[in-house]
């Protein structure tokens, strides 16, 4: 079910998801666990404090104020002296009581005013109910362990000293700490288990990405049943693809061997015939058949079982350019960054792809510019020429096998239409891209991007 919101709300949600929501599965799942856990804790603590805290606080405050009232009434009894009252208050109620008459009570009041005032709603309300005719104040002692409670009556000032625990229940804080501690423990356990599951998915994704680049990374499925099932499905799929590629390569190698034998016999037979124009055309047809066969085998063998390694693209491009520079009159400029990182891939396949592109530039241009750049994420190789170029509406078609642009790129000047097809197949299999555009030199620009 999809809920439709107004456009402004949809825009806000889109920006919120993009900027604030986590991107990875681990943190998104942890967020789904963390938010309900926090909500439950907050609601539980609020409900606990709103009920139990208030009930316990009122009960303790009422008990304390009642004990204080009893001590004051006992002091008013003429048959009991103050020392006896003080001993009874200390032994029965854990109260240290002092009494000051009306002449000395003001000095005592100012002395207590030096302490930090501690306002407690429960105790203040209880004292107001218990001593409606007296002035009461509550002060926290300097070490925050005792309370000084002042009750100013008509007969004099009573100062009660009692521990703070008499109006607070320590079990309340223990309950809160227990809830927070168990929640953190559950959160850590959930994070550990979730990390194991996410790690297996990440390794599966990395293995699939490496396989797409031609890197055969070992992967052993583990984790939950669904993740193991996906891993086993990927492993079986990879084995089927590799087996299919191997069988096709072997079949084409056999076809190549079978076709080269009659072609070689035909060339020998033609060589023994008198030299004539018809025989020369026949030899050209045979050579073209061999060239087409070699090109097709090169195209399909680009997916072969070559192992991946780290390739120095700068050194590779320099070697290819120097080879063509010796056998061509074209002017070429090569600029590079010597800090270019090595690319992990199949060296022979990459050499074949880059050679095809540079060879096309030498075939159709007189001025060539090659530039190699890189950053932390990708490597870019651009090849510009001043040749006739390729029309914009045919740039996608030239990557198709056996496709040739009519005109300048014909059989006499071009190949069999597999050069750019091979190049794209190799570059894409390494996780990169190849694009054609207009060059500043007036011809064609080929931009090759490879991930680092």
CSV table of C-alpha atoms in Angstrom, one decimal:
chain,number,residue,atom,x,y,z
A,1,UNK,CA,0.0,0.0,0.0
A,2,UNK,CA,1.5,3.3,-1.1
A,3,UNK,CA,0.4,6.5,0.8
A,4,UNK,CA,0.2,9.6,-1.4
A,5,UNK,CA,1.4,12.8,0.3
A,6,UNK,CA,1.4,16.4,-1.0
A,7,UNK,CA,4.4,17.3,-3.2
A,8,UNK,CA,5.9,19.5,-0.4
A,9,UNK,CA,5.8,16.6,2.1
A,10,UNK,CA,7.3,14.2,-0.5
A,11,UNK,CA,10.1,16.7,-1.1
A,12,UNK,CA,10.8,17.0,2.6
A,13,UNK,CA,10.8,13.3,3.1
A,14,UNK,CA,13.1,12.8,0.1
A,15,UNK,CA,15.6,15.4,1.5
A,16,UNK,CA,15.3,13.9,5.0
A,17,UNK,CA,16.1,10.4,3.7
A,18,UNK,CA,19.0,11.6,1.6
A,19,UNK,CA,20.7,13.7,4.3
A,20,UNK,CA,19.8,12.1,7.6
A,21,UNK,CA,19.0,8.4,7.2
A,22,UNK,CA,21.9,6.0,7.2
A,23,UNK,CA,23.0,4.5,3.9
A,24,UNK,CA,24.1,1.1,5.0
A,25,UNK,CA,22.0,-1.9,6.0
A,26,UNK,CA,23.7,-2.3,9.3
A,27,UNK,CA,23.0,1.3,10.6
A,28,UNK,CA,19.5,1.3,9.1
A,29,UNK,CA,18.7,-2.0,11.0
A,30,UNK,CA,20.3,-0.7,14.2
A,31,UNK,CA,18.1,2.4,13.8
A,32,UNK,CA,15.0,0.2,13.6
A,33,UNK,CA,16.2,-1.5,16.9
A,34,UNK,CA,17.4,1.6,18.7
A,35,UNK,CA,14.4,3.9,18.2
A,36,UNK,CA,11.8,1.5,19.5
A,37,UNK,CA,14.1,0.6,22.4
A,38,UNK,CA,14.5,4.2,23.4
A,39,UNK,CA,10.8,4.8,23.1
A,40,UNK,CA,10.0,1.9,25.3
A,41,UNK,CA,12.6,3.0,27.9
A,42,UNK,CA,11.3,6.5,28.0
A,43,UNK,CA,7.7,5.5,28.3
A,44,UNK,CA,8.5,2.9,31.0
A,45,UNK,CA,10.6,5.3,33.0
A,46,UNK,CA,8.0,8.0,32.7
A,47,UNK,CA,5.2,5.7,33.8
A,48,UNK,CA,7.3,4.4,36.7
A,49,UNK,CA,8.2,7.9,37.9
A,50,UNK,CA,4.7,9.2,37.4
A,51,UNK,CA,3.3,6.4,39.5
A,52,UNK,CA,5.8,4.8,41.8
A,53,UNK,CA,8.0,7.8,42.4
A,54,UNK,CA,5.1,10.0,43.4
A,55,UNK,CA,3.6,7.4,45.6
A,56,UNK,CA,6.8,6.5,47.4
A,57,UNK,CA,7.9,10.1,47.7
A,58,UNK,CA,4.6,11.1,49.3
A,59,UNK,CA,4.7,8.2,51.7
A,60,UNK,CA,8.2,8.8,52.8
A,61,UNK,CA,7.6,12.6,53.2
A,62,UNK,CA,4.4,12.0,55.2
A,63,UNK,CA,6.2,9.6,57.5
A,64,UNK,CA,9.1,12.1,58.1
A,65,UNK,CA,6.8,15.0,58.7
A,66,UNK,CA,4.6,12.9,61.1
A,67,UNK,CA,7.7,11.9,63.1
A,68,UNK,CA,8.7,15.5,63.3
A,69,UNK,CA,5.3,16.5,64.5
A,70,UNK,CA,5.3,13.7,67.2
A,71,UNK,CA,8.7,14.9,68.4
A,72,UNK,CA,7.5,18.5,68.7
A,73,UNK,CA,4.3,17.4,70.6
A,74,UNK,CA,6.4,15.3,72.9
A,75,UNK,CA,8.6,18.3,73.7
A,76,UNK,CA,5.6,20.3,74.6
A,77,UNK,CA,4.7,17.7,77.2
A,78,UNK,CA,6.0,19.2,80.5
A,79,UNK,CA,6.8,15.8,82.0
A,80,UNK,CA,9.5,15.1,79.3
A,81,UNK,CA,12.7,17.1,79.1
A,82,UNK,CA,14.3,18.0,75.7
A,83,UNK,CA,17.3,15.7,76.2
A,84,UNK,CA,15.0,12.7,76.5
A,85,UNK,CA,13.1,13.9,73.4
A,86,UNK,CA,16.3,14.3,71.5
A,87,UNK,CA,17.4,10.7,72.4
A,88,UNK,CA,14.1,9.2,71.5
A,89,UNK,CA,14.0,11.1,68.1
A,90,UNK,CA,17.5,9.8,67.3
A,91,UNK,CA,16.9,6.2,68.3
A,92,UNK,CA,13.4,5.8,66.9
A,93,UNK,CA,13.3,8.1,63.8
A,94,UNK,CA,17.0,8.7,63.0
A,95,UNK,CA,16.3,12.4,63.6
A,96,UNK,CA,18.8,14.8,65.1
A,97,UNK,CA,16.7,17.6,66.6
A,98,UNK,CA,17.7,21.0,68.1
A,99,UNK,CA,15.6,23.6,69.7
A,100,UNK,CA,16.2,27.4,69.8
A,101,UNK,CA,14.0,29.9,71.6
A,102,UNK,CA,12.6,33.0,70.0
A,103,UNK,CA,15.6,35.1,71.1
A,104,UNK,CA,18.3,32.9,69.4
A,105,UNK,CA,16.4,31.4,66.5
A,106,UNK,CA,17.2,34.3,64.1
A,107,UNK,CA,21.0,33.6,64.2
A,108,UNK,CA,20.4,30.0,63.6
A,109,UNK,CA,18.1,30.8,60.6
A,110,UNK,CA,20.8,33.0,59.0
A,111,UNK,CA,23.4,30.3,59.6
A,112,UNK,CA,21.2,27.7,57.7
A,113,UNK,CA,20.6,30.2,55.0
A,114,UNK,CA,24.2,29.8,54.0
A,115,UNK,CA,23.5,26.3,52.7
A,116,UNK,CA,22.1,25.5,49.3
A,117,UNK,CA,18.3,25.4,49.4
A,118,UNK,CA,16.8,22.1,48.2
A,119,UNK,CA,13.2,22.4,47.1
A,120,UNK,CA,11.4,19.1,47.4
A,121,UNK,CA,7.8,19.2,46.3
A,122,UNK,CA,6.6,16.1,48.2
A,123,UNK,CA,8.2,17.1,51.5
A,124,UNK,CA,7.2,20.7,51.2
A,125,UNK,CA,3.6,19.8,50.6
A,126,UNK,CA,3.7,17.3,53.6
A,127,UNK,CA,5.2,19.9,55.9
A,128,UNK,CA,2.6,22.5,54.9
A,129,UNK,CA,-0.2,20.0,55.8
A,130,UNK,CA,1.5,18.9,59.0
A,131,UNK,CA,2.4,22.4,60.3
A,132,UNK,CA,-0.1,24.9,58.8
A,133,UNK,CA,0.6,27.5,61.5
A,134,UNK,CA,4.4,27.3,61.2
A,135,UNK,CA,7.1,28.5,58.7
A,136,UNK,CA,9.1,25.6,57.3
A,137,UNK,CA,12.2,25.5,55.1
A,138,UNK,CA,14.3,22.7,53.7
A,139,UNK,CA,18.1,23.0,53.1
A,140,UNK,CA,20.6,20.6,51.7
A,141,UNK,CA,23.8,20.2,53.6
A,142,UNK,CA,27.1,20.9,51.8
A,143,UNK,CA,28.0,17.2,51.2
A,144,UNK,CA,24.5,16.5,49.9
A,145,UNK,CA,23.9,13.6,52.3
A,146,UNK,CA,21.8,15.3,55.0
A,147,UNK,CA,18.8,17.6,55.1
A,148,UNK,CA,18.2,20.4,57.5
A,149,UNK,CA,14.5,21.0,58.0
A,150,UNK,CA,13.5,24.2,59.9
A,151,UNK,CA,10.1,24.4,61.6
A,152,UNK,CA,9.5,27.9,63.1
A,153,UNK,CA,6.7,27.6,65.7
A,154,UNK,CA,5.3,30.1,68.2
A,155,UNK,CA,7.4,28.5,71.0
A,156,UNK,CA,10.6,28.5,69.1
A,157,UNK,CA,12.6,27.1,66.2
A,158,UNK,CA,13.1,23.3,65.7
A,159,UNK,CA,16.0,22.2,63.5
A,160,UNK,CA,15.8,18.6,62.3
A,161,UNK,CA,18.8,16.9,60.7
A,162,UNK,CA,18.1,13.7,58.8
A,163,UNK,CA,19.7,11.7,56.0
A,164,UNK,CA,18.5,12.3,52.5
A,165,UNK,CA,17.6,8.7,52.0
A,166,UNK,CA,14.7,9.2,54.4
A,167,UNK,CA,12.8,11.0,51.7
A,168,UNK,CA,14.3,9.2,48.6
A,169,UNK,CA,14.1,5.5,47.7
A,170,UNK,CA,17.4,4.3,46.3
A,171,UNK,CA,15.7,1.3,44.7
A,172,UNK,CA,14.1,3.7,42.2
A,173,UNK,CA,17.5,4.7,40.8
A,174,UNK,CA,18.5,1.1,40.9
A,175,UNK,CA,15.5,0.2,38.8
A,176,UNK,CA,16.4,2.9,36.2
A,177,UNK,CA,20.0,1.8,36.0
A,178,UNK,CA,18.9,-1.8,35.7
A,179,UNK,CA,16.6,-0.9,32.7
A,180,UNK,CA,19.3,1.2,31.0
A,181,UNK,CA,22.0,-1.5,31.6
A,182,UNK,CA,19.9,-4.4,30.2
A,183,UNK,CA,18.9,-2.2,27.2
A,184,UNK,CA,22.5,-1.5,26.4
A,185,UNK,CA,23.4,-5.1,26.8
A,186,UNK,CA,20.6,-6.1,24.4
A,187,UNK,CA,21.7,-3.4,22.0
A,188,UNK,CA,25.3,-4.7,22.0
A,189,UNK,CA,24.2,-8.3,21.5
A,190,UNK,CA,21.9,-7.3,18.6
A,191,UNK,CA,24.7,-5.2,17.0
A,192,UNK,CA,27.1,-8.2,17.2
A,193,UNK,CA,24.6,-10.6,15.6
A,194,UNK,CA,23.6,-8.1,13.0
A,195,UNK,CA,27.2,-7.4,12.1
A,196,UNK,CA,27.7,-11.0,11.3
A,197,UNK,CA,24.7,-11.1,9.0
A,198,UNK,CA,25.7,-7.8,7.3
A,199,UNK,CA,29.3,-9.0,6.8
A,200,UNK,CA,28.1,-12.0,4.9
A,201,UNK,CA,25.9,-9.9,2.6
A,202,UNK,CA,28.8,-7.4,2.1
A,203,UNK,CA,31.2,-10.3,1.1
A,204,UNK,CA,28.6,-11.7,-1.3
A,205,UNK,CA,28.2,-8.2,-2.9
A,206,UNK,CA,32.0,-7.9,-3.1
A,207,UNK,CA,32.4,-11.3,-4.7
A,208,UNK,CA,29.6,-10.5,-7.2
A,209,UNK,CA,31.3,-7.2,-8.1
A,210,UNK,CA,34.7,-8.8,-8.5
A,211,UNK,CA,33.2,-11.5,-10.7
A,212,UNK,CA,31.8,-8.8,-12.9
A,213,UNK,CA,35.3,-7.4,-13.2
A,214,UNK,CA,36.8,-10.8,-14.1
A,215,UNK,CA,38.3,-11.4,-10.6
A,216,UNK,CA,37.5,-14.8,-9.3
A,217,UNK,CA,37.2,-14.1,-5.5
A,218,UNK,CA,36.6,-17.1,-3.2
A,219,UNK,CA,33.3,-16.8,-1.3
A,220,UNK,CA,31.9,-19.2,1.2
A,221,UNK,CA,28.2,-18.6,2.2
A,222,UNK,CA,27.4,-18.2,5.9
A,223,UNK,CA,24.9,-16.4,8.1
A,224,UNK,CA,21.2,-16.8,8.0
A,225,UNK,CA,19.3,-19.3,5.8
A,226,UNK,CA,18.3,-16.6,3.3
A,227,UNK,CA,21.9,-15.2,3.0
A,228,UNK,CA,23.3,-18.7,2.6
A,229,UNK,CA,20.7,-19.5,-0.1
A,230,UNK,CA,21.6,-16.3,-2.0
A,231,UNK,CA,25.3,-17.2,-1.7
A,232,UNK,CA,24.9,-20.7,-2.9
A,233,UNK,CA,22.7,-19.4,-5.8
A,234,UNK,CA,25.5,-17.0,-6.8
A,235,UNK,CA,28.2,-19.6,-6.5
A,236,UNK,CA,26.2,-22.0,-8.8
A,237,UNK,CA,25.5,-19.2,-11.2
A,238,UNK,CA,29.2,-18.3,-11.4
A,239,UNK,CA,30.2,-21.9,-12.0
A,240,UNK,CA,27.6,-22.2,-14.8
A,241,UNK,CA,28.9,-19.0,-16.5
A,242,UNK,CA,32.5,-20.0,-16.2
A,243,UNK,CA,31.7,-23.4,-17.6
A,244,UNK,CA,29.8,-21.9,-20.5
A,245,UNK,CA,32.6,-19.5,-21.3
A,246,UNK,CA,35.1,-22.3,-21.1
A,247,UNK,CA,33.1,-24.5,-23.4
A,248,UNK,CA,32.5,-21.7,-25.9
A,249,UNK,CA,36.2,-20.8,-26.0
A,250,UNK,CA,37.2,-24.4,-26.5
A,251,UNK,CA,34.6,-24.8,-29.3
A,252,UNK,CA,35.8,-21.6,-31.1
A,253,UNK,CA,39.4,-22.7,-30.7
A,254,UNK,CA,38.4,-26.0,-32.4
A,255,UNK,CA,36.5,-24.1,-35.1
A,256,UNK,CA,39.6,-21.8,-35.6
A,257,UNK,CA,41.8,-24.9,-36.0
A,258,UNK,CA,39.4,-26.5,-38.4
A,259,UNK,CA,39.0,-23.4,-40.6
A,260,UNK,CA,42.6,-22.5,-40.7
A,261,UNK,CA,43.6,-25.8,-42.2
A,262,UNK,CA,41.6,-25.5,-45.4
A,263,UNK,CA,42.4,-21.8,-45.6
A,264,UNK,CA,46.1,-22.6,-45.5
A,265,UNK,CA,45.7,-25.3,-48.2
A,266,UNK,CA,43.8,-22.8,-50.4
A,267,UNK,CA,46.6,-20.3,-50.0
A,268,UNK,CA,49.2,-22.9,-51.0
A,269,UNK,CA,47.2,-23.9,-54.0
A,270,UNK,CA,46.7,-20.3,-55.1
A,271,UNK,CA,50.5,-19.7,-54.7
A,272,UNK,CA,51.2,-22.5,-57.2
A,273,UNK,CA,48.8,-21.0,-59.8
A,274,UNK,CA,50.0,-18.5,-62.4
A,275,UNK,CA,50.0,-14.8,-61.2
A,276,UNK,CA,46.9,-13.1,-62.3
A,277,UNK,CA,44.4,-10.5,-61.2
A,278,UNK,CA,41.8,-13.1,-60.4
A,279,UNK,CA,44.2,-15.0,-58.2
A,280,UNK,CA,45.3,-11.9,-56.4
A,281,UNK,CA,41.7,-11.1,-55.5
A,282,UNK,CA,41.2,-14.7,-54.4
A,283,UNK,CA,44.3,-14.3,-52.1
A,284,UNK,CA,42.8,-11.1,-50.7
A,285,UNK,CA,39.5,-12.8,-49.9
A,286,UNK,CA,41.4,-15.6,-48.1
A,287,UNK,CA,43.4,-13.0,-46.1
A,288,UNK,CA,40.2,-11.1,-45.2
A,289,UNK,CA,38.6,-14.4,-44.0
A,290,UNK,CA,41.6,-15.0,-41.8
A,291,UNK,CA,41.4,-11.5,-40.5
A,292,UNK,CA,37.7,-11.8,-39.7
A,293,UNK,CA,38.3,-15.2,-38.0
A,294,UNK,CA,41.1,-13.7,-35.8
A,295,UNK,CA,39.0,-10.7,-34.9
A,296,UNK,CA,36.0,-12.9,-33.9
A,297,UNK,CA,38.2,-15.2,-31.8
A,298,UNK,CA,39.8,-12.1,-30.2
A,299,UNK,CA,36.3,-10.8,-29.4
A,300,UNK,CA,35.0,-14.0,-27.7
A,301,UNK,CA,38.3,-14.8,-26.0
A,302,UNK,CA,38.1,-11.5,-24.1
A,303,UNK,CA,36.0,-13.3,-21.5
A,304,UNK,CA,38.6,-16.1,-21.1
A,305,UNK,CA,40.2,-17.3,-18.0
A,306,UNK,CA,43.0,-14.8,-17.7
A,307,UNK,CA,43.9,-14.1,-14.1
A,308,UNK,CA,43.5,-10.7,-12.6
A,309,UNK,CA,46.6,-8.7,-11.4
A,310,UNK,CA,47.7,-5.1,-10.8
A,311,UNK,CA,48.3,-3.4,-14.1
A,312,UNK,CA,50.4,-0.2,-14.5
A,313,UNK,CA,48.2,1.6,-17.0
A,314,UNK,CA,50.8,4.4,-17.5
A,315,UNK,CA,53.5,2.0,-18.5
A,316,UNK,CA,51.0,0.1,-20.7
A,317,UNK,CA,49.8,3.2,-22.6
A,318,UNK,CA,53.4,4.4,-23.1
A,319,UNK,CA,54.4,1.1,-24.6
A,320,UNK,CA,51.5,1.0,-27.0
A,321,UNK,CA,52.1,4.6,-28.1
A,322,UNK,CA,55.8,4.0,-28.7
A,323,UNK,CA,55.1,1.0,-30.9
A,324,UNK,CA,52.8,2.9,-33.2
A,325,UNK,CA,54.9,6.1,-33.1
A,326,UNK,CA,57.8,4.2,-34.8
A,327,UNK,CA,55.6,3.0,-37.6
A,328,UNK,CA,53.5,6.1,-38.2
A,329,UNK,CA,53.9,9.7,-39.3
A,330,UNK,CA,51.2,10.9,-37.1
A,331,UNK,CA,51.9,13.5,-34.4
A,332,UNK,CA,51.0,12.3,-30.9
A,333,UNK,CA,51.1,14.1,-27.5
A,334,UNK,CA,50.9,12.0,-24.4
A,335,UNK,CA,50.3,13.7,-21.0
A,336,UNK,CA,50.1,11.7,-17.8
A,337,UNK,CA,50.1,11.8,-14.0
A,338,UNK,CA,53.0,9.6,-12.8
A,339,UNK,CA,51.2,9.1,-9.5
A,340,UNK,CA,48.5,7.1,-11.3
A,341,UNK,CA,47.5,4.1,-9.2
A,342,UNK,CA,47.6,0.6,-10.6
A,343,UNK,CA,44.4,-0.9,-11.8
A,344,UNK,CA,43.4,-4.4,-10.8
A,345,UNK,CA,42.3,-6.3,-13.9
A,346,UNK,CA,43.3,-8.7,-16.7
A,347,UNK,CA,46.4,-7.2,-18.3
A,348,UNK,CA,46.2,-8.8,-21.8
A,349,UNK,CA,42.5,-7.9,-22.1
A,350,UNK,CA,43.1,-4.3,-21.1
A,351,UNK,CA,46.1,-4.1,-23.4
A,352,UNK,CA,43.9,-5.4,-26.3
A,353,UNK,CA,41.2,-2.8,-25.5
A,354,UNK,CA,43.5,0.2,-25.3
A,355,UNK,CA,45.4,-0.9,-28.3
A,356,UNK,CA,42.3,-1.1,-30.4
A,357,UNK,CA,41.3,2.4,-29.5
A,358,UNK,CA,44.8,3.9,-30.0
A,359,UNK,CA,45.1,2.0,-33.3
A,360,UNK,CA,41.9,3.5,-34.6
A,361,UNK,CA,43.2,7.0,-33.7
A,362,UNK,CA,46.4,6.3,-35.7
A,363,UNK,CA,44.4,5.0,-38.6
A,364,UNK,CA,42.1,7.9,-39.0
A,365,UNK,CA,44.0,10.9,-37.6
A,366,UNK,CA,47.2,12.8,-38.2
A,367,UNK,CA,47.3,14.5,-34.8
A,368,UNK,CA,46.6,12.5,-31.7
A,369,UNK,CA,46.4,13.6,-28.0
A,370,UNK,CA,46.4,11.0,-25.2
A,371,UNK,CA,45.8,12.0,-21.6
A,372,UNK,CA,45.8,9.9,-18.5
A,373,UNK,CA,44.4,11.2,-15.2
A,374,UNK,CA,43.2,9.7,-12.0
A,375,UNK,CA,41.8,10.4,-8.5
A,376,UNK,CA,41.1,8.2,-5.5
A,377,UNK,CA,38.1,6.6,-7.2
A,378,UNK,CA,38.7,6.2,-10.9
A,379,UNK,CA,41.2,6.4,-13.7
A,380,UNK,CA,40.4,8.3,-17.0
A,381,UNK,CA,42.1,7.7,-20.3
A,382,UNK,CA,41.1,10.1,-23.2
A,383,UNK,CA,42.2,9.6,-26.8
A,384,UNK,CA,41.6,12.5,-29.2
A,385,UNK,CA,42.3,12.6,-33.0
A,386,UNK,CA,41.6,15.0,-35.9
A,387,UNK,CA,40.2,12.3,-38.1
A,388,UNK,CA,36.7,12.2,-39.8
A,389,UNK,CA,35.1,11.2,-36.5
A,390,UNK,CA,31.8,9.2,-36.1
A,391,UNK,CA,28.4,10.7,-36.5
A,392,UNK,CA,26.5,11.2,-33.2
A,393,UNK,CA,23.6,8.9,-34.3
A,394,UNK,CA,26.0,6.0,-35.0
A,395,UNK,CA,28.2,6.1,-31.9
A,396,UNK,CA,26.1,3.5,-30.1
A,397,UNK,CA,26.2,1.2,-33.2
A,398,UNK,CA,29.9,1.1,-33.5
A,399,UNK,CA,30.1,-0.9,-30.3
A,400,UNK,CA,28.1,-3.7,-31.9
A,401,UNK,CA,30.1,-6.7,-33.3
A,402,UNK,CA,30.9,-6.5,-37.0
A,403,UNK,CA,29.5,-3.0,-37.4
A,404,UNK,CA,31.4,-0.7,-39.6
A,405,UNK,CA,30.7,2.9,-40.4
A,406,UNK,CA,30.5,3.4,-44.1
A,407,UNK,CA,32.7,6.0,-45.9
A,408,UNK,CA,36.2,6.5,-44.5
A,409,UNK,CA,36.1,3.6,-42.1
A,410,UNK,CA,35.8,0.9,-44.8
A,411,UNK,CA,37.4,-2.4,-45.4
A,412,UNK,CA,40.5,-0.9,-47.0
A,413,UNK,CA,41.2,1.5,-44.1
A,414,UNK,CA,39.4,-0.3,-41.2
A,415,UNK,CA,39.0,-3.7,-39.8
A,416,UNK,CA,36.1,-6.1,-39.5
A,417,UNK,CA,34.1,-4.0,-37.1
A,418,UNK,CA,35.2,-5.6,-33.8
A,419,UNK,CA,37.8,-3.2,-32.4
A,420,UNK,CA,35.5,-1.0,-30.4
A,421,UNK,CA,33.2,-3.9,-29.6
A,422,UNK,CA,36.2,-5.7,-28.0
A,423,UNK,CA,37.2,-2.6,-26.2
A,424,UNK,CA,33.8,-2.0,-24.7
A,425,UNK,CA,33.4,-5.6,-23.7
A,426,UNK,CA,36.8,-5.5,-21.9
A,427,UNK,CA,36.2,-2.1,-20.2
A,428,UNK,CA,32.7,-2.9,-19.0
A,429,UNK,CA,33.8,-6.3,-17.7
A,430,UNK,CA,36.3,-4.4,-15.5
A,431,UNK,CA,33.5,-2.2,-14.1
A,432,UNK,CA,34.4,0.8,-16.2
A,433,UNK,CA,32.8,2.7,-19.1
A,434,UNK,CA,33.8,3.9,-22.6
A,435,UNK,CA,32.2,6.9,-24.2
A,436,UNK,CA,32.5,8.7,-27.6
A,437,UNK,CA,32.2,12.4,-28.2
A,438,UNK,CA,33.5,15.2,-30.3
A,439,UNK,CA,37.2,16.1,-29.9
A,440,UNK,CA,38.7,19.5,-29.6
A,441,UNK,CA,41.0,18.5,-32.4
A,442,UNK,CA,38.1,18.1,-34.8
A,443,UNK,CA,37.7,14.4,-34.8
A,444,UNK,CA,36.7,11.7,-32.3
A,445,UNK,CA,37.3,11.6,-28.5
A,446,UNK,CA,37.3,8.2,-26.8
A,447,UNK,CA,37.0,8.5,-23.0
A,448,UNK,CA,37.8,5.3,-21.0
A,449,UNK,CA,37.0,5.2,-17.2
A,450,UNK,CA,38.2,2.5,-14.9
A,451,UNK,CA,37.5,2.2,-11.2
A,452,UNK,CA,40.4,2.1,-8.8
